[in-house]
CSV table of C-alpha atoms in Angstrom, one decimal:
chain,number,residue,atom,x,y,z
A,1,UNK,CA,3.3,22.0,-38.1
A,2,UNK,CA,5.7,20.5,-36.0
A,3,UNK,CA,4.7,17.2,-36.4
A,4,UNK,CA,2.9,15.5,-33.3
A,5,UNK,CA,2.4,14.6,-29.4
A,6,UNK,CA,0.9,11.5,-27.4
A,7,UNK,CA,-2.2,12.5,-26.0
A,8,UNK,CA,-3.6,10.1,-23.0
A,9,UNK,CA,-6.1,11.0,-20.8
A,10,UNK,CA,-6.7,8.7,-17.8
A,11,UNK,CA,-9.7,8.9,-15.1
A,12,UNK,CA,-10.6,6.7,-12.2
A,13,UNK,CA,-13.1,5.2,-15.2
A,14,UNK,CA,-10.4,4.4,-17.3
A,15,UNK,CA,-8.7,5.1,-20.5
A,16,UNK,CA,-10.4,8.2,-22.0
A,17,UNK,CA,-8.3,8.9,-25.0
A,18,UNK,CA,-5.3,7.9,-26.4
A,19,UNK,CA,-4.0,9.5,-29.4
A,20,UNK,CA,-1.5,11.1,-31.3
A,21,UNK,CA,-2.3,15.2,-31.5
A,22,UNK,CA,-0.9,18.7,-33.2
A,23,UNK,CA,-2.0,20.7,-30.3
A,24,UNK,CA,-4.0,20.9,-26.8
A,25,UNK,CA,-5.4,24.0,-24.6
A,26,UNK,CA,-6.1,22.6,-21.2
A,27,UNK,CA,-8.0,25.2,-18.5
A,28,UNK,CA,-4.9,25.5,-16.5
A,29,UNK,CA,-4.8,27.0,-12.5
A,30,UNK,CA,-3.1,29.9,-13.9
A,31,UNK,CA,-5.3,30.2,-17.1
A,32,UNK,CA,-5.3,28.3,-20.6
A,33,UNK,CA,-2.5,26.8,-21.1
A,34,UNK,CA,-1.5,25.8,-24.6
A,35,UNK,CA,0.7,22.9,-25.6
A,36,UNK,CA,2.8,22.0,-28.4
A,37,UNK,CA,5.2,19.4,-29.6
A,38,UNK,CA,8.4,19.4,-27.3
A,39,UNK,CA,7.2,20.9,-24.9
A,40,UNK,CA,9.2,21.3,-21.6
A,41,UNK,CA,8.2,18.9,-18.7
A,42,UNK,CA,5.8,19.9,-16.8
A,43,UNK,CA,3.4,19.1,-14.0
A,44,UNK,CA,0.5,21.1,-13.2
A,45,UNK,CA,-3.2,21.7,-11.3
A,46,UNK,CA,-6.3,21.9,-13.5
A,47,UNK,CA,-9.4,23.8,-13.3
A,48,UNK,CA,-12.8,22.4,-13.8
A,49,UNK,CA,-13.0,23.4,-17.6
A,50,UNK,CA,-13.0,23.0,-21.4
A,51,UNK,CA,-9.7,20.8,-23.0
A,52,UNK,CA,-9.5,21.2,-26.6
A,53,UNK,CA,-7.0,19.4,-28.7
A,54,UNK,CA,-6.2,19.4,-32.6
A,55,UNK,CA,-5.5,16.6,-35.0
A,56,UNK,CA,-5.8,16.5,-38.4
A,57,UNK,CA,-6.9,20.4,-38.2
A,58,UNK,CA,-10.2,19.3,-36.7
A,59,UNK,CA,-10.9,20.1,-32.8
A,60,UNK,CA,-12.0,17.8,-30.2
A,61,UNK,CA,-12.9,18.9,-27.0
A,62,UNK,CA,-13.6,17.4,-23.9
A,63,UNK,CA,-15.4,18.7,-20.6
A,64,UNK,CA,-12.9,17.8,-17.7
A,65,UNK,CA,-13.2,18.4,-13.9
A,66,UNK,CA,-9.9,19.3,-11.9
A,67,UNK,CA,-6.9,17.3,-12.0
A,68,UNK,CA,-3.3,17.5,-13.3
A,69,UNK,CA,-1.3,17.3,-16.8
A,70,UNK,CA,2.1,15.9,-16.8
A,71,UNK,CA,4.7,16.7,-19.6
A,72,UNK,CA,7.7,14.9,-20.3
A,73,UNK,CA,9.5,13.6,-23.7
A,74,UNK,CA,6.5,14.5,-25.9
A,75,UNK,CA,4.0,12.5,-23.9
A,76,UNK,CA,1.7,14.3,-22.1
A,77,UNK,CA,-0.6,12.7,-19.5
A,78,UNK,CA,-3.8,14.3,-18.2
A,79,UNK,CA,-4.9,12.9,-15.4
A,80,UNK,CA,-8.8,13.9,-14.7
A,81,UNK,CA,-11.3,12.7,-12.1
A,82,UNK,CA,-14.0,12.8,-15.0
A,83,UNK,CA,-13.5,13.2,-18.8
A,84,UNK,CA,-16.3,13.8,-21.6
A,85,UNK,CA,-15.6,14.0,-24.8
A,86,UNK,CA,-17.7,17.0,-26.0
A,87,UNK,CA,-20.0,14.6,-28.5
A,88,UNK,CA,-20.5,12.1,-25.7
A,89,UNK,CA,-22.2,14.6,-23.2
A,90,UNK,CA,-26.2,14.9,-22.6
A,91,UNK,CA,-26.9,18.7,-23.0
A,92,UNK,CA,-30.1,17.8,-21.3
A,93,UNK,CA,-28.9,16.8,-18.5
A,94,UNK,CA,-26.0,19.6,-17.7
A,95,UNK,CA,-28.9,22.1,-18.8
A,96,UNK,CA,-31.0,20.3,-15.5
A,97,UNK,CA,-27.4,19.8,-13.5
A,98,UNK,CA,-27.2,23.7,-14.1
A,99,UNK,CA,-30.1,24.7,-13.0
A,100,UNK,CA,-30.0,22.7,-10.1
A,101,UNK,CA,-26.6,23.8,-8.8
A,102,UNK,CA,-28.0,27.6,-9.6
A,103,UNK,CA,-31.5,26.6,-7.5
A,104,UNK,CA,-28.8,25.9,-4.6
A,105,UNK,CA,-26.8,28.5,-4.8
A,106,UNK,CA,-29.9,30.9,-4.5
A,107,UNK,CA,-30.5,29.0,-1.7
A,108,UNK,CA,-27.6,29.7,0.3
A,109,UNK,CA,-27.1,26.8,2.6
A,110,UNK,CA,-24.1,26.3,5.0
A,111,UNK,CA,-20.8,26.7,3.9
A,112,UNK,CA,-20.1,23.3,2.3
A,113,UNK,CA,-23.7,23.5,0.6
A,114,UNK,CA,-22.6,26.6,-1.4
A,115,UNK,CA,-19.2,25.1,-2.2
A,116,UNK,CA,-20.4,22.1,-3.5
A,117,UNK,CA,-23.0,23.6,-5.5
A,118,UNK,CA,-20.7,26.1,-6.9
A,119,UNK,CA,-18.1,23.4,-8.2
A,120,UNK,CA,-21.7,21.7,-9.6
A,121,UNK,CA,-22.0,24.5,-11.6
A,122,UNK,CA,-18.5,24.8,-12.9
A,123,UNK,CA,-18.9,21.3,-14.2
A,124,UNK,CA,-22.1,21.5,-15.8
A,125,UNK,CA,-21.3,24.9,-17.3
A,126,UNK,CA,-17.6,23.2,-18.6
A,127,UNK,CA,-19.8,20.4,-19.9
A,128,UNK,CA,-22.8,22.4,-21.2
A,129,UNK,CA,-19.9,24.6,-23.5
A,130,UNK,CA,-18.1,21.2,-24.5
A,131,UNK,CA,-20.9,20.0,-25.5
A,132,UNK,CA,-22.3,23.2,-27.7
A,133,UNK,CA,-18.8,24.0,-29.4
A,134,UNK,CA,-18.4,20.2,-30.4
A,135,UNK,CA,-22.2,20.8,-32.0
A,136,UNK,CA,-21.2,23.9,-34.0
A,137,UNK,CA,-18.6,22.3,-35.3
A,138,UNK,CA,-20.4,19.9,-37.3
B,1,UNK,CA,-37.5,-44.9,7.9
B,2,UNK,CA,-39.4,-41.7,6.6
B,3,UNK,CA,-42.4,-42.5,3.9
B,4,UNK,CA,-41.5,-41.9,0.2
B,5,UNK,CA,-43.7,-39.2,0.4
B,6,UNK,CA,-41.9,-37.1,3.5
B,7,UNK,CA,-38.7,-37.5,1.2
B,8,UNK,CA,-40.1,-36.5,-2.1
B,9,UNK,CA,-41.1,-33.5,-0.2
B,10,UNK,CA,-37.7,-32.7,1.1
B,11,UNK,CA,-36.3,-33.1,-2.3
B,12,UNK,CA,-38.5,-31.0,-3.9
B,13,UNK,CA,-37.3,-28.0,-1.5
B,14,UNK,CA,-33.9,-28.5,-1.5
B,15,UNK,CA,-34.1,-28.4,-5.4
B,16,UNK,CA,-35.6,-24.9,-5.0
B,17,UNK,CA,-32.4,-24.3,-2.9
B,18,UNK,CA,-30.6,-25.6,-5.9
B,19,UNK,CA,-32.2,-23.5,-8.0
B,20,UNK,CA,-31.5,-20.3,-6.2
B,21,UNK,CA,-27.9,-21.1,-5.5
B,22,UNK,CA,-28.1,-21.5,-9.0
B,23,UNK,CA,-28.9,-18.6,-10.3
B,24,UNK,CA,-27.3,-16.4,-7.1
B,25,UNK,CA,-24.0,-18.0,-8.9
B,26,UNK,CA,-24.0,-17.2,-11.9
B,27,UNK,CA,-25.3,-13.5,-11.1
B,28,UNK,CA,-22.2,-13.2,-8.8
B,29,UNK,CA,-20.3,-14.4,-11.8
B,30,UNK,CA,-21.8,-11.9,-14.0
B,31,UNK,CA,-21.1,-9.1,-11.5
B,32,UNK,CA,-17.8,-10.3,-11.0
B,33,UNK,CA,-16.7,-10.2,-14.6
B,34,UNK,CA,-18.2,-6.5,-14.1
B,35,UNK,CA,-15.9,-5.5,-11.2
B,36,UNK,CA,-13.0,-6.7,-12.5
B,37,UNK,CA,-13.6,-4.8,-15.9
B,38,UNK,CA,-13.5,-2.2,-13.2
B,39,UNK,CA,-10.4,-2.8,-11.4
B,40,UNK,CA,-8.6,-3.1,-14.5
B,41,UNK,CA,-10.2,0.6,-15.5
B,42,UNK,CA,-9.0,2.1,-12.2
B,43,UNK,CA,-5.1,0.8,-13.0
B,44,UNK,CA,-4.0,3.5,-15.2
B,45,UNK,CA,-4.9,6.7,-13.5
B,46,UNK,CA,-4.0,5.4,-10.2
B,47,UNK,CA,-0.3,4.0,-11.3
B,48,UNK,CA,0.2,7.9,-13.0
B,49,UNK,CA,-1.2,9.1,-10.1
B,50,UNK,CA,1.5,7.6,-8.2
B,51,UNK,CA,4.5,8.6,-10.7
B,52,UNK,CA,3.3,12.2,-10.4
B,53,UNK,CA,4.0,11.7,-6.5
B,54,UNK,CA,7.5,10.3,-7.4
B,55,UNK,CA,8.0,13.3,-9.6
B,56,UNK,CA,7.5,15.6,-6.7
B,57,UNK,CA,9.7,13.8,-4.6
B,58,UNK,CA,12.8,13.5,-7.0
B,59,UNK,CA,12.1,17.4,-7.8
B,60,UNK,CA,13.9,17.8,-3.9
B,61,UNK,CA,11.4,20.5,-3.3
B,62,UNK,CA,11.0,21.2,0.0
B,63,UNK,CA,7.0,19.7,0.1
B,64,UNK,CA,5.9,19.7,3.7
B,65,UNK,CA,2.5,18.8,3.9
B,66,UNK,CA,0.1,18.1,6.8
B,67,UNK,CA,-0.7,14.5,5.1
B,68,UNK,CA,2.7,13.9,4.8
B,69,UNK,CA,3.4,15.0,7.9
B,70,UNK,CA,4.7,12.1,10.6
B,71,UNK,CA,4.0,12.5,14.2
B,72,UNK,CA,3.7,10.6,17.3
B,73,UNK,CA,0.8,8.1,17.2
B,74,UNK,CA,-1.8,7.9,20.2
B,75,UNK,CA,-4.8,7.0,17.7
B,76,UNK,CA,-4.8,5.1,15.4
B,77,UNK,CA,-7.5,4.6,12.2
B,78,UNK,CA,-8.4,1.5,10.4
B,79,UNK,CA,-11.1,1.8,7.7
B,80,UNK,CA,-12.8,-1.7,7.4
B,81,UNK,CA,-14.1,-2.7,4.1
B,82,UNK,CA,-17.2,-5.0,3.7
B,83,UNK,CA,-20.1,-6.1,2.3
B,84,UNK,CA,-23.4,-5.1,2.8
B,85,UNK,CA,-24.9,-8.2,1.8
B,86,UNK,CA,-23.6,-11.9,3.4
B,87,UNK,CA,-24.0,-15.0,1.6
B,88,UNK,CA,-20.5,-14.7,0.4
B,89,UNK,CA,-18.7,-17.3,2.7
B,90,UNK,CA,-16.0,-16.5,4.5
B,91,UNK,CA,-15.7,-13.3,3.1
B,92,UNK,CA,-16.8,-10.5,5.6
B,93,UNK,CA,-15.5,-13.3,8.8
B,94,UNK,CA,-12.3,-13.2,7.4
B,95,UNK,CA,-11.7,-9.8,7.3
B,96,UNK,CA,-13.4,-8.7,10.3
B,97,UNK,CA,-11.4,-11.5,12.2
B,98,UNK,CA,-8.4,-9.8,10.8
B,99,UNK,CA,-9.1,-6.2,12.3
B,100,UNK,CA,-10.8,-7.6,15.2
B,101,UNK,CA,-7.3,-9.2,15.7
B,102,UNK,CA,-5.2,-6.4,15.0
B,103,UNK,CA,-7.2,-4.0,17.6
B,104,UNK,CA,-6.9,-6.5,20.4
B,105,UNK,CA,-3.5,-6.5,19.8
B,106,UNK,CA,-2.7,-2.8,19.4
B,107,UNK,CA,-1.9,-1.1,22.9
B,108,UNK,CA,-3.2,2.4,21.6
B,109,UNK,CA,-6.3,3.3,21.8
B,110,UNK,CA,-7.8,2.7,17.9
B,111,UNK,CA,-11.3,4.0,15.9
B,112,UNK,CA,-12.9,2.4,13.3
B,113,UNK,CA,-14.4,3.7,10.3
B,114,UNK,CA,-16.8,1.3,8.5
B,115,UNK,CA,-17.7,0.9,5.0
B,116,UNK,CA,-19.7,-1.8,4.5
B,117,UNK,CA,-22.8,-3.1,6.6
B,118,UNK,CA,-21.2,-6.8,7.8
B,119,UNK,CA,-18.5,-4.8,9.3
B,120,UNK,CA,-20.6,-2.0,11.1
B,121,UNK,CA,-22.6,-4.8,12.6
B,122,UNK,CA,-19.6,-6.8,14.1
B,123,UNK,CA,-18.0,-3.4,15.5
B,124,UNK,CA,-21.2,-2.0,16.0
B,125,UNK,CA,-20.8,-2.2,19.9
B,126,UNK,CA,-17.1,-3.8,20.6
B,127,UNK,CA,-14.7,-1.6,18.7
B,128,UNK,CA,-14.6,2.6,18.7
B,129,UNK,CA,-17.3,3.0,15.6
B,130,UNK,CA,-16.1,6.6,14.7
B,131,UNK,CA,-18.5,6.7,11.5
B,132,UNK,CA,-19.8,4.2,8.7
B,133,UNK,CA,-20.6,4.4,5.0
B,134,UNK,CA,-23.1,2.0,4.1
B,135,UNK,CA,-25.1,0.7,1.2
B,136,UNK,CA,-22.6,1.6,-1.4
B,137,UNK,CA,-24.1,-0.9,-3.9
B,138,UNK,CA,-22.8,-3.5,-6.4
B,139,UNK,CA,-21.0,-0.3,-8.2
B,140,UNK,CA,-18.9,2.0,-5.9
B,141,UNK,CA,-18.7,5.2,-7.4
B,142,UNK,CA,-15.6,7.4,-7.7
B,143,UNK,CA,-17.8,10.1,-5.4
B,144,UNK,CA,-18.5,7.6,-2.9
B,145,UNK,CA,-14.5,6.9,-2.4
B,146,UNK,CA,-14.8,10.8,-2.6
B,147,UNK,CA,-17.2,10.8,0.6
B,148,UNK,CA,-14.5,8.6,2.6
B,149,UNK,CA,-11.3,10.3,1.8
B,150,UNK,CA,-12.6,13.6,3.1
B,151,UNK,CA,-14.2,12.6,6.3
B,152,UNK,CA,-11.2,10.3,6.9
B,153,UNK,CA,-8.7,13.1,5.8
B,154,UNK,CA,-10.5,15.8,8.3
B,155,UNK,CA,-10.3,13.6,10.7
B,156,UNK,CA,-6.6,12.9,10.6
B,157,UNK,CA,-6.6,16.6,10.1
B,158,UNK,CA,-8.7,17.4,13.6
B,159,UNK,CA,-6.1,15.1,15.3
B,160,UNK,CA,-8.7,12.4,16.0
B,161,UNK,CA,-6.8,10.0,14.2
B,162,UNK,CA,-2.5,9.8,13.9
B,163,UNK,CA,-2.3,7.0,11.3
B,164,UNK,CA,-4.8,5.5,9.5
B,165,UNK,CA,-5.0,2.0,7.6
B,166,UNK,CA,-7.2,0.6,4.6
B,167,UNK,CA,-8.1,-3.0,5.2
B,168,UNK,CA,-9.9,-4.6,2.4
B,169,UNK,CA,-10.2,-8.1,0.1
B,170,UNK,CA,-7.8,-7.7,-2.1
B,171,UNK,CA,-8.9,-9.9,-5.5
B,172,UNK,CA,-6.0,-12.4,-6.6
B,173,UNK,CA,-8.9,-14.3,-8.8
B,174,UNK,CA,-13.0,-15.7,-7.9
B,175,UNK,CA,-11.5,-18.3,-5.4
B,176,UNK,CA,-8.9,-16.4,-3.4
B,177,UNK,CA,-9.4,-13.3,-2.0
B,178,UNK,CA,-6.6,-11.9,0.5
B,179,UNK,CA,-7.5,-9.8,3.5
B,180,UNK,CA,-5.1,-6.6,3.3
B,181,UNK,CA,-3.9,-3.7,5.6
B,182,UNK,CA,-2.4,-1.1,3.5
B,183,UNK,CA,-1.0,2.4,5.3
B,184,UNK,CA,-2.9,5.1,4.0
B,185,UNK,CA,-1.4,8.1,6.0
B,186,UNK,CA,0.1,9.4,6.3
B,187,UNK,CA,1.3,9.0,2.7
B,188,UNK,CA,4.6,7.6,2.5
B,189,UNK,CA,6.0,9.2,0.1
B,190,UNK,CA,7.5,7.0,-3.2
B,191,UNK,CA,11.2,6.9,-3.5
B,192,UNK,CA,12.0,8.8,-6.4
B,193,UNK,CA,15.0,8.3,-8.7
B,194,UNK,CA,16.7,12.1,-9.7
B,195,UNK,CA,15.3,13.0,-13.2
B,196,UNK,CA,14.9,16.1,-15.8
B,197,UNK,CA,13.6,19.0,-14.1
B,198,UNK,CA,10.4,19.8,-14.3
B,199,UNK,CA,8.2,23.2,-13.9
B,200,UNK,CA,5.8,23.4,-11.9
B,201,UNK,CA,2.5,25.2,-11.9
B,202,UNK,CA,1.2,27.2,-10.0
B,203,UNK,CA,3.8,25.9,-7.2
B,204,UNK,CA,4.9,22.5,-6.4
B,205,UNK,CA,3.9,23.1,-2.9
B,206,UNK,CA,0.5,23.9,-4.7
B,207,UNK,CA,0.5,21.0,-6.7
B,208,UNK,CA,1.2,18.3,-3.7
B,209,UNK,CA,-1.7,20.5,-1.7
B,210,UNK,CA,-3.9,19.2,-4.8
B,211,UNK,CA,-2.7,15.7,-5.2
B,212,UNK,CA,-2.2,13.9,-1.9
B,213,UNK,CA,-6.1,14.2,-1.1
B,214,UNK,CA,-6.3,12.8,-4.6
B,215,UNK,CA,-4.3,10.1,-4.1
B,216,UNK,CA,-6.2,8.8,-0.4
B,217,UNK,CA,-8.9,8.7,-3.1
B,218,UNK,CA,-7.7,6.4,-5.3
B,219,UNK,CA,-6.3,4.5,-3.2
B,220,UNK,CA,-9.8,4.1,-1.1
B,221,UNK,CA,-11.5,3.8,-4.3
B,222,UNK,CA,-9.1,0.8,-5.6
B,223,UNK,CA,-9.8,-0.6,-2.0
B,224,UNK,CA,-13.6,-0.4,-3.0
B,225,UNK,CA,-13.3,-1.9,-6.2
B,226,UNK,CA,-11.3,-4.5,-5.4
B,227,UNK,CA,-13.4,-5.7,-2.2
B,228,UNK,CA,-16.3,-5.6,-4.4
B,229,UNK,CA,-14.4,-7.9,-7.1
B,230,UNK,CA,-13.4,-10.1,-4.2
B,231,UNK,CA,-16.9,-10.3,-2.7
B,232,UNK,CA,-18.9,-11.2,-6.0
B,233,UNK,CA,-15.7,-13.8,-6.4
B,234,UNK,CA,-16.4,-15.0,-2.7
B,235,UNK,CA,-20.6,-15.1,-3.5
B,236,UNK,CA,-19.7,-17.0,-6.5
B,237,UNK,CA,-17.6,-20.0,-4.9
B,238,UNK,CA,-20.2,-20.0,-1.9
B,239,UNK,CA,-23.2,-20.8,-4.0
B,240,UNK,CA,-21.1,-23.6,-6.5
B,241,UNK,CA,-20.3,-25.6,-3.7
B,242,UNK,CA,-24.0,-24.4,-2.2
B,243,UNK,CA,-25.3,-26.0,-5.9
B,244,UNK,CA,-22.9,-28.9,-5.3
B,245,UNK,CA,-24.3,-29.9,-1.9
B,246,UNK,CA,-27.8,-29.6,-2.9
B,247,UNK,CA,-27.0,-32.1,-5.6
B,248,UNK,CA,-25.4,-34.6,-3.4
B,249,UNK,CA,-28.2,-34.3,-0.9
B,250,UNK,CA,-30.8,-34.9,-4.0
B,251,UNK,CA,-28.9,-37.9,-4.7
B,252,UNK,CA,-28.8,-39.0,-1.5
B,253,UNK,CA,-32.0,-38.3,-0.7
B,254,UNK,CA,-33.4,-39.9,-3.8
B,255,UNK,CA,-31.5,-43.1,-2.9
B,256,UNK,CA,-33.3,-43.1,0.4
B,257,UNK,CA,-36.6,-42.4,-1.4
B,258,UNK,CA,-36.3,-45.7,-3.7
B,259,UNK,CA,-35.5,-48.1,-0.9
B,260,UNK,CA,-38.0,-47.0,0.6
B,261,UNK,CA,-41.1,-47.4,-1.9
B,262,UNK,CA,-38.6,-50.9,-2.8
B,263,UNK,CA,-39.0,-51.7,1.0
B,264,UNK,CA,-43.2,-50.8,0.6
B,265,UNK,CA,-43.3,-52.7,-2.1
B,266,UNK,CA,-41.5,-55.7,-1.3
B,267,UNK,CA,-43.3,-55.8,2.2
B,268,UNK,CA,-46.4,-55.7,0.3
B,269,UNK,CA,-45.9,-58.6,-1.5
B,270,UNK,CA,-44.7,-60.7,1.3
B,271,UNK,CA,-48.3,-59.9,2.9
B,272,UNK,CA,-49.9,-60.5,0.3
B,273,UNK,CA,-47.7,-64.0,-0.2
B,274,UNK,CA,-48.5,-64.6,3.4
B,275,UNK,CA,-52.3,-63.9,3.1
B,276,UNK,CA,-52.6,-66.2,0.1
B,277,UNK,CA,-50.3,-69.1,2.1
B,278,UNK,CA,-52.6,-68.8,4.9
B,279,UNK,CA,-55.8,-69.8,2.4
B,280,UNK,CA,-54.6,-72.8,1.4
């Protein structure tokens, strides 16, 4: 191992996380995107998605929707309009918020309708497999 | 004078005044604590928010962007923040007098966007009400700032509005509030100082596409947070001198009261003095 990064991730909430990690995936525009320590800078767009990050050897994750990660001098800043950690998140409720956004789509509404329901559905389904893969894990 | 009993009645119901004040206090001062908590919360994201912004601009990309975009002004936007609820002082009559103000002075033609009931009622028939959001609640959500941004955004879009600007309480602590206009587009960009290079994924023009309707939000929802912070603050100083006033006027009021039964009394005496003087 190549020893470690600082790991913050900030939403309009607050301070989700701070902490000092091996290594993070982050569901990327342009796909997973993997980071290590000393890593280039970097800016760029997030997807609505799954964020993992190592320390220790064990994996957290956390369910994120949209945003941006900034890199610079082994800091690395995600900035995310919501954050769950994986253990945190009601598996009830994305299940409902699932079927819900699904019920919609089948409905086919207006063009804002559908769009809104699809990004619904992103997020519960990035919080539903946060939420599963954290329970596997223990 | 009034009888003792008129005045014990009045003092009975401006002690259930007290009493209400009371407790409308120090549940203002509850939520307060609350929406400061808040504020505070907000700080971080929206201050990296802001340096990603300054990134962009020190990376001398070319970023042209619509919201970024100046161009002549014929219309111009103010979004008015307010309560819903009064009993707050001079809260809402501040700010309103503020826009109010700033419209009469303005030669172009301006349109309102209200958040906030006490504002949509003032402007309800003077000022160009383009659209309102109301009943947001004692806990603005991150969606509701959501809502705004985008209907304010497609509307400076459309061309319905050339420049648009946030005017809110902003909190400086539970006594002082200070109405504020802040620009809100389009975004002036931050000066950025020339830094490490950074990459830039997908695109940078991508990436600013993404974040400048991210940033409106913030700053709306900092706007929200903060006016809500400044109205519980507002609420709270209204009803403690509300409390205070109700206690002089028991005072007062009880003062009256015992001259006056002192006064029944001692002219009861002096007839029944009299009376006996007269038998003898």
């Amino acid at each position: 191992m190549a020893g470690t990064f600082a790991l913050r991730v900030v939403s309009p909430q607050g301070n989700v996380l701070k902490d000092d990690v091996e290594f993070m995936v982050l569901p990327s525009e342009a796909g997973e995107l993997g980071i290590l320590p000393n890593h280039a800078p970097l800016i760029a767009g997030l997807n609505v998605g799954v964020m993992r990050y190592t320390k220790d050897g064990s994996t957290q994750r956390l369910a994120i929707s949209g945003g941006f990660v900034e890199v610079a001098d082994n800091q690395v800043t995600v900035l995310a309009e919501t954050a769950e950690p994986g253990g945190m998140i009601d598996l009830a409720r994305a299940l409902a918020a699932k079927e819900r956004a699904e019920k919609r789509l089948s409905m086919r509404t207006g063009e804002i309708d559908v769009r809104r329901a699809e990004l619904a559905l992103r997020k519960a389904l990035a919080r539903i497999s946060a939420a599963e893969d954290e329970a596997k894990q223990h | 004078m009034a009888g003792v009993r008129d005045i014990r009645r009045r003092i009975r119901s401006v002690r259930n005044m007290q009493q209400i004040t009371k407790a409308m206090k120090m549940v203002a001062a509850a939520k307060l604590r609350k929406a400061q908590e808040k504020v505070i919360a907000a700080r971080p994201y929206a201050r990296q928010l802001q340096a990603v912004l300054a990134r962009l601009a020190q990376a001398q990309v070319d970023v042209s962007h619509p919201l970024l975009e100046k161009r002549p002004v014929q219309k111009l936007g103010y979004i008015l923040v307010t309560s819903d609820r009064g009993l707050c002082g001079g809260f809402n009559a501040s700010l309103i007098r503020m826009t109010d103000s700033i419209i009469q002075e303005e030669s172009r033609s301006s349109g309102l966007v209200a958040v906030g009931r006490k504002g949509r009622d003032f402007f309800r028939r003077k000022a160009n009400l383009i659209t309102e959001f109301i009943g947001l609640g004692d806990d603005p959500s991150y969606g509701q700032a959501k809502n705004i941004a985008e209907a304010v955004i497609r509307l400076y879009q459309d061309g319905e509005l050339d420049e648009v600007h946030l005017i809110y309480a902003e909190f400086i602590n539970a006594i002082q509030q200070k109405p504020t206009m802040l620009k809100l587009l389009p975004i002036e960009q931050p000066e950025g100082k020339l830094g490490r290079q950074y990459i830039f994924e997908p695109s940078p023009a991508d990436i600013i596409a993404r974040l400048l309707p991210k940033y409106v939000e913030i700053l709306i929802f900092r706007a929200l947070l903060e006016s809500k912070a400044s109205e519980q603050g507002a609420r709270m100083t209204a009803m403690g001198s509300a409390t205070d006033n109700a206690k002089e006027m028991i005072d007062r009021l009880t003062l009256a009261m015992n001259r006056a039964r002192q006064a029944a009394i001692t002219k009861e005496i002096s007839e029944i003095v009299g009376g006996a003087a007269a038998l003898e």
